[in-house]
Amino acid sequence: MTAREIFVPGVQFMFHVKHSFAPTVALAAGGREPDAAWLQTAFSSLPVYCADRGAAYCLAAGIPVHYLLGDCDSTKCDVYSAVAAQGATVEIFPQAKDDTDLQLLLTKMPKADLLVSGIWGGRFDHLFSSIYSLLQYKLQHHCQVILADEQECMVLLDAYEEVEAVFAHPEQIEALSVLPLADTNRVSIANVVWPLNNALLKQLHAYAISNVLLSGNNKCTCSCQEGKVAFYIKWRTEKNEY
């Protein structure tokens, strides 16, 4: 097992996994717009890849874009021109296509650990498709994938992977959940009010939700012994510190 740290504003993740690590890159999708200050902190010093409206979020936050792919259906084409003027690679696809902008973008991405924002909010079918598309990318490239903004965060875990989350402001954590992404899973979660130890978690019985940190504790550990799961974090909706 090897260890790897990835920082997201408000939480430091320490991964214990069975494979080596690639560099981290950022991906901005076209869901709910992240807070600009949060996005600046999260994407600082990372190459940034954007799917359609995600580029508008980066431009508004003053974040340079490395690569933009989309079909101009959810943002103005002026955004594409502005990103191209920065020197970014831009690809425009027709709106009538089978794959989503995010799915197409993932085929262009380098092998890397991904920090993805602009993924939450909006329609459930978009979110559902995005989570499983990112899971496929993770399984193909044996990397880490984090979906996050200032309100919600999800870490995708494969079998034999563990992540420790250390929170800068544990009082802002509203809920911690373990969500099954495969039919049958074995999971553990520690330093919470309702811990699990190698517990069976079925996709059709997703009971491991709405956990909370132990009082006075600033971290918890989640691991997947079998299957594929998502470790989900919900922050309180009032203004958070980063």
PDB file of N, CA and C in Angstrom, residues 50-53 55 67-84 88-97 99-101 104-105 108:
ATOM      1  N   CYS A  50     -11.784  21.907 -18.888  1.00  0.00           N
ATOM      2  CA  CYS A  50     -13.162  22.356 -18.711  1.00  0.00           C
ATOM      3  C   CYS A  50     -14.104  21.697 -19.708  1.00  0.00           C
ATOM      4  N   ALA A  51     -15.302  21.381 -19.211  1.00  0.00           N
ATOM      5  CA  ALA A  51     -16.396  20.936 -20.054  1.00  0.00           C
ATOM      6  C   ALA A  51     -17.410  22.072 -20.147  1.00  0.00           C
ATOM      7  N   ASP A  52     -17.541  22.660 -21.325  1.00  0.00           N
ATOM      8  CA  ASP A  52     -18.525  23.679 -21.635  1.00  0.00           C
ATOM      9  C   ASP A  52     -18.596  24.781 -20.564  1.00  0.00           C
ATOM     10  N   ARG A  53     -19.706  24.880 -19.812  1.00  0.00           N
ATOM     11  CA  ARG A  53     -19.924  26.004 -18.904  1.00  0.00           C
ATOM     12  C   ARG A  53     -18.891  26.074 -17.785  1.00  0.00           C
ATOM     13  N   ALA A  55     -15.877  26.373 -18.131  1.00  0.00           N
ATOM     14  CA  ALA A  55     -14.919  27.413 -18.513  1.00  0.00           C
ATOM     15  C   ALA A  55     -15.384  28.788 -18.068  1.00  0.00           C
ATOM     16  N   TYR A  67      -7.490  23.510 -21.271  1.00  0.00           N
ATOM     17  CA  TYR A  67      -8.179  22.789 -22.346  1.00  0.00           C
ATOM     18  C   TYR A  67      -9.674  22.928 -22.141  1.00  0.00           C
ATOM     19  N   LEU A  68     -10.403  23.204 -23.217  1.00  0.00           N
ATOM     20  CA  LEU A  68     -11.863  23.346 -23.158  1.00  0.00           C
ATOM     21  C   LEU A  68     -12.501  22.515 -24.255  1.00  0.00           C
ATOM     22  N   LEU A  69     -13.506  21.727 -23.863  1.00  0.00           N
ATOM     23  CA  LEU A  69     -14.269  20.930 -24.817  1.00  0.00           C
ATOM     24  C   LEU A  69     -15.751  21.121 -24.531  1.00  0.00           C
ATOM     25  N   GLY A  70     -16.567  21.262 -25.571  1.00  0.00           N
ATOM     26  CA  GLY A  70     -17.997  21.391 -25.355  1.00  0.00           C
ATOM     27  C   GLY A  70     -18.739  21.653 -26.637  1.00  0.00           C
ATOM     28  N   ASP A  71     -20.033  21.959 -26.487  1.00  0.00           N
ATOM     29  CA  ASP A  71     -20.884  22.177 -27.661  1.00  0.00           C
ATOM     30  C   ASP A  71     -21.623  23.519 -27.616  1.00  0.00           C
ATOM     31  N   CYS A  72     -21.228  24.415 -26.721  1.00  0.00           N
ATOM     32  CA  CYS A  72     -21.813  25.759 -26.620  1.00  0.00           C
ATOM     33  C   CYS A  72     -23.314  25.729 -26.301  1.00  0.00           C
ATOM     34  N   ASP A  73     -23.787  24.670 -25.661  1.00  0.00           N
ATOM     35  CA  ASP A  73     -25.228  24.616 -25.393  1.00  0.00           C
ATOM     36  C   ASP A  73     -25.607  25.226 -24.059  1.00  0.00           C
ATOM     37  N   SER A  74     -24.669  25.326 -23.135  1.00  0.00           N
ATOM     38  CA  SER A  74     -24.999  25.870 -21.818  1.00  0.00           C
ATOM     39  C   SER A  74     -24.181  27.099 -21.449  1.00  0.00           C
ATOM     40  N   THR A  75     -23.389  27.584 -22.372  1.00  0.00           N
ATOM     41  CA  THR A  75     -22.643  28.822 -22.140  1.00  0.00           C
ATOM     42  C   THR A  75     -22.465  29.533 -23.473  1.00  0.00           C
ATOM     43  N   LYS A  76     -22.156  30.811 -23.426  1.00  0.00           N
ATOM     44  CA  LYS A  76     -22.004  31.603 -24.642  1.00  0.00           C
ATOM     45  C   LYS A  76     -20.717  31.218 -25.368  1.00  0.00           C
ATOM     46  N   CYS A  77     -20.771  31.262 -26.684  1.00  0.00           N
ATOM     47  CA  CYS A  77     -19.580  30.959 -27.466  1.00  0.00           C
ATOM     48  C   CYS A  77     -18.474  31.994 -27.242  1.00  0.00           C
ATOM     49  N   ASP A  78     -18.837  33.181 -26.703  1.00  0.00           N
ATOM     50  CA  ASP A  78     -17.819  34.175 -26.345  1.00  0.00           C
ATOM     51  C   ASP A  78     -16.849  33.614 -25.309  1.00  0.00           C
ATOM     52  N   VAL A  79     -17.340  32.727 -24.455  1.00  0.00           N
ATOM     53  CA  VAL A  79     -16.474  32.092 -23.451  1.00  0.00           C
ATOM     54  C   VAL A  79     -15.400  31.268 -24.152  1.00  0.00           C
ATOM     55  N   TYR A  80     -15.782  30.548 -25.199  1.00  0.00           N
ATOM     56  CA  TYR A  80     -14.805  29.751 -25.951  1.00  0.00           C
ATOM     57  C   TYR A  80     -13.746  30.658 -26.574  1.00  0.00           C
ATOM     58  N   SER A  81     -14.180  31.793 -27.101  1.00  0.00           N
ATOM     59  CA  SER A  81     -13.237  32.733 -27.712  1.00  0.00           C
ATOM     60  C   SER A  81     -12.279  33.307 -26.678  1.00  0.00           C
ATOM     61  N   ALA A  82     -12.816  33.630 -25.496  1.00  0.00           N
ATOM     62  CA  ALA A  82     -11.972  34.196 -24.441  1.00  0.00           C
ATOM     63  C   ALA A  82     -10.939  33.189 -23.965  1.00  0.00           C
ATOM     64  N   VAL A  83     -11.344  31.926 -23.837  1.00  0.00           N
ATOM     65  CA  VAL A  83     -10.410  30.878 -23.406  1.00  0.00           C
ATOM     66  C   VAL A  83      -9.355  30.638 -24.484  1.00  0.00           C
ATOM     67  N   ALA A  84      -9.771  30.626 -25.751  1.00  0.00           N
ATOM     68  CA  ALA A  84      -8.805  30.447 -26.840  1.00  0.00           C
ATOM     69  C   ALA A  84      -7.794  31.589 -26.869  1.00  0.00           C
ATOM     70  N   ALA A  88      -5.439  28.525 -24.627  1.00  0.00           N
ATOM     71  CA  ALA A  88      -5.913  27.181 -24.330  1.00  0.00           C
ATOM     72  C   ALA A  88      -6.289  26.432 -25.601  1.00  0.00           C
ATOM     73  N   THR A  89      -6.229  25.122 -25.553  1.00  0.00           N
ATOM     74  CA  THR A  89      -6.749  24.277 -26.615  1.00  0.00           C
ATOM     75  C   THR A  89      -8.269  24.208 -26.487  1.00  0.00           C
ATOM     76  N   VAL A  90      -8.980  24.448 -27.591  1.00  0.00           N
ATOM     77  CA  VAL A  90     -10.442  24.472 -27.567  1.00  0.00           C
ATOM     78  C   VAL A  90     -10.968  23.523 -28.645  1.00  0.00           C
ATOM     79  N   GLU A  91     -11.902  22.655 -28.255  1.00  0.00           N
ATOM     80  CA  GLU A  91     -12.580  21.770 -29.202  1.00  0.00           C
ATOM     81  C   GLU A  91     -14.082  21.944 -29.056  1.00  0.00           C
ATOM     82  N   ILE A  92     -14.761  22.186 -30.175  1.00  0.00           N
ATOM     83  CA  ILE A  92     -16.214  22.352 -30.174  1.00  0.00           C
ATOM     84  C   ILE A  92     -16.848  21.185 -30.922  1.00  0.00           C
ATOM     85  N   PHE A  93     -17.817  20.540 -30.278  1.00  0.00           N
ATOM     86  CA  PHE A  93     -18.518  19.400 -30.847  1.00  0.00           C
ATOM     87  C   PHE A  93     -19.966  19.785 -31.144  1.00  0.00           C
ATOM     88  N   PRO A  94     -20.627  19.093 -32.058  1.00  0.00           N
ATOM     89  CA  PRO A  94     -22.046  19.358 -32.304  1.00  0.00           C
ATOM     90  C   PRO A  94     -22.897  18.978 -31.108  1.00  0.00           C
ATOM     91  N   GLN A  95     -24.021  19.664 -30.942  1.00  0.00           N
ATOM     92  CA  GLN A  95     -24.914  19.352 -29.828  1.00  0.00           C
ATOM     93  C   GLN A  95     -25.581  17.995 -30.001  1.00  0.00           C
ATOM     94  N   ALA A  96     -25.809  17.577 -31.230  1.00  0.00           N
ATOM     95  CA  ALA A  96     -26.433  16.282 -31.502  1.00  0.00           C
ATOM     96  C   ALA A  96     -25.353  15.198 -31.477  1.00  0.00           C
ATOM     97  N   LYS A  97     -25.127  14.609 -30.309  1.00  0.00           N
ATOM     98  CA  LYS A  97     -24.101  13.584 -30.140  1.00  0.00           C
ATOM     99  C   LYS A  97     -24.544  12.626 -29.046  1.00  0.00           C
ATOM    100  N   ASP A  99     -22.438  11.059 -26.555  1.00  0.00           N
ATOM    101  CA  ASP A  99     -21.756  11.277 -25.282  1.00  0.00           C
ATOM    102  C   ASP A  99     -21.974  12.691 -24.770  1.00  0.00           C
ATOM    103  N   THR A 100     -21.925  12.853 -23.459  1.00  0.00           N
ATOM    104  CA  THR A 100     -21.989  14.183 -22.860  1.00  0.00           C
ATOM    105  C   THR A 100     -20.645  14.881 -23.035  1.00  0.00           C
ATOM    106  N   ASP A 101     -20.648  16.199 -22.802  1.00  0.00           N
ATOM    107  CA  ASP A 101     -19.384  16.945 -22.860  1.00  0.00           C
ATOM    108  C   ASP A 101     -18.364  16.375 -21.888  1.00  0.00           C
ATOM    109  N   LEU A 104     -16.894  13.079 -23.209  1.00  0.00           N
ATOM    110  CA  LEU A 104     -15.911  13.333 -24.262  1.00  0.00           C
ATOM    111  C   LEU A 104     -14.618  13.900 -23.692  1.00  0.00           C
ATOM    112  N   LEU A 105     -14.753  14.812 -22.728  1.00  0.00           N
ATOM    113  CA  LEU A 105     -13.565  15.415 -22.130  1.00  0.00           C
ATOM    114  C   LEU A 105     -12.699  14.363 -21.437  1.00  0.00           C
ATOM    115  N   LYS A 108     -10.099  12.749 -23.410  1.00  0.00           N
ATOM    116  CA  LYS A 108      -8.964  13.605 -23.778  1.00  0.00           C
ATOM    117  C   LYS A 108      -8.015  13.852 -22.603  1.00  0.00           C
TER     118      LYS A 108
END
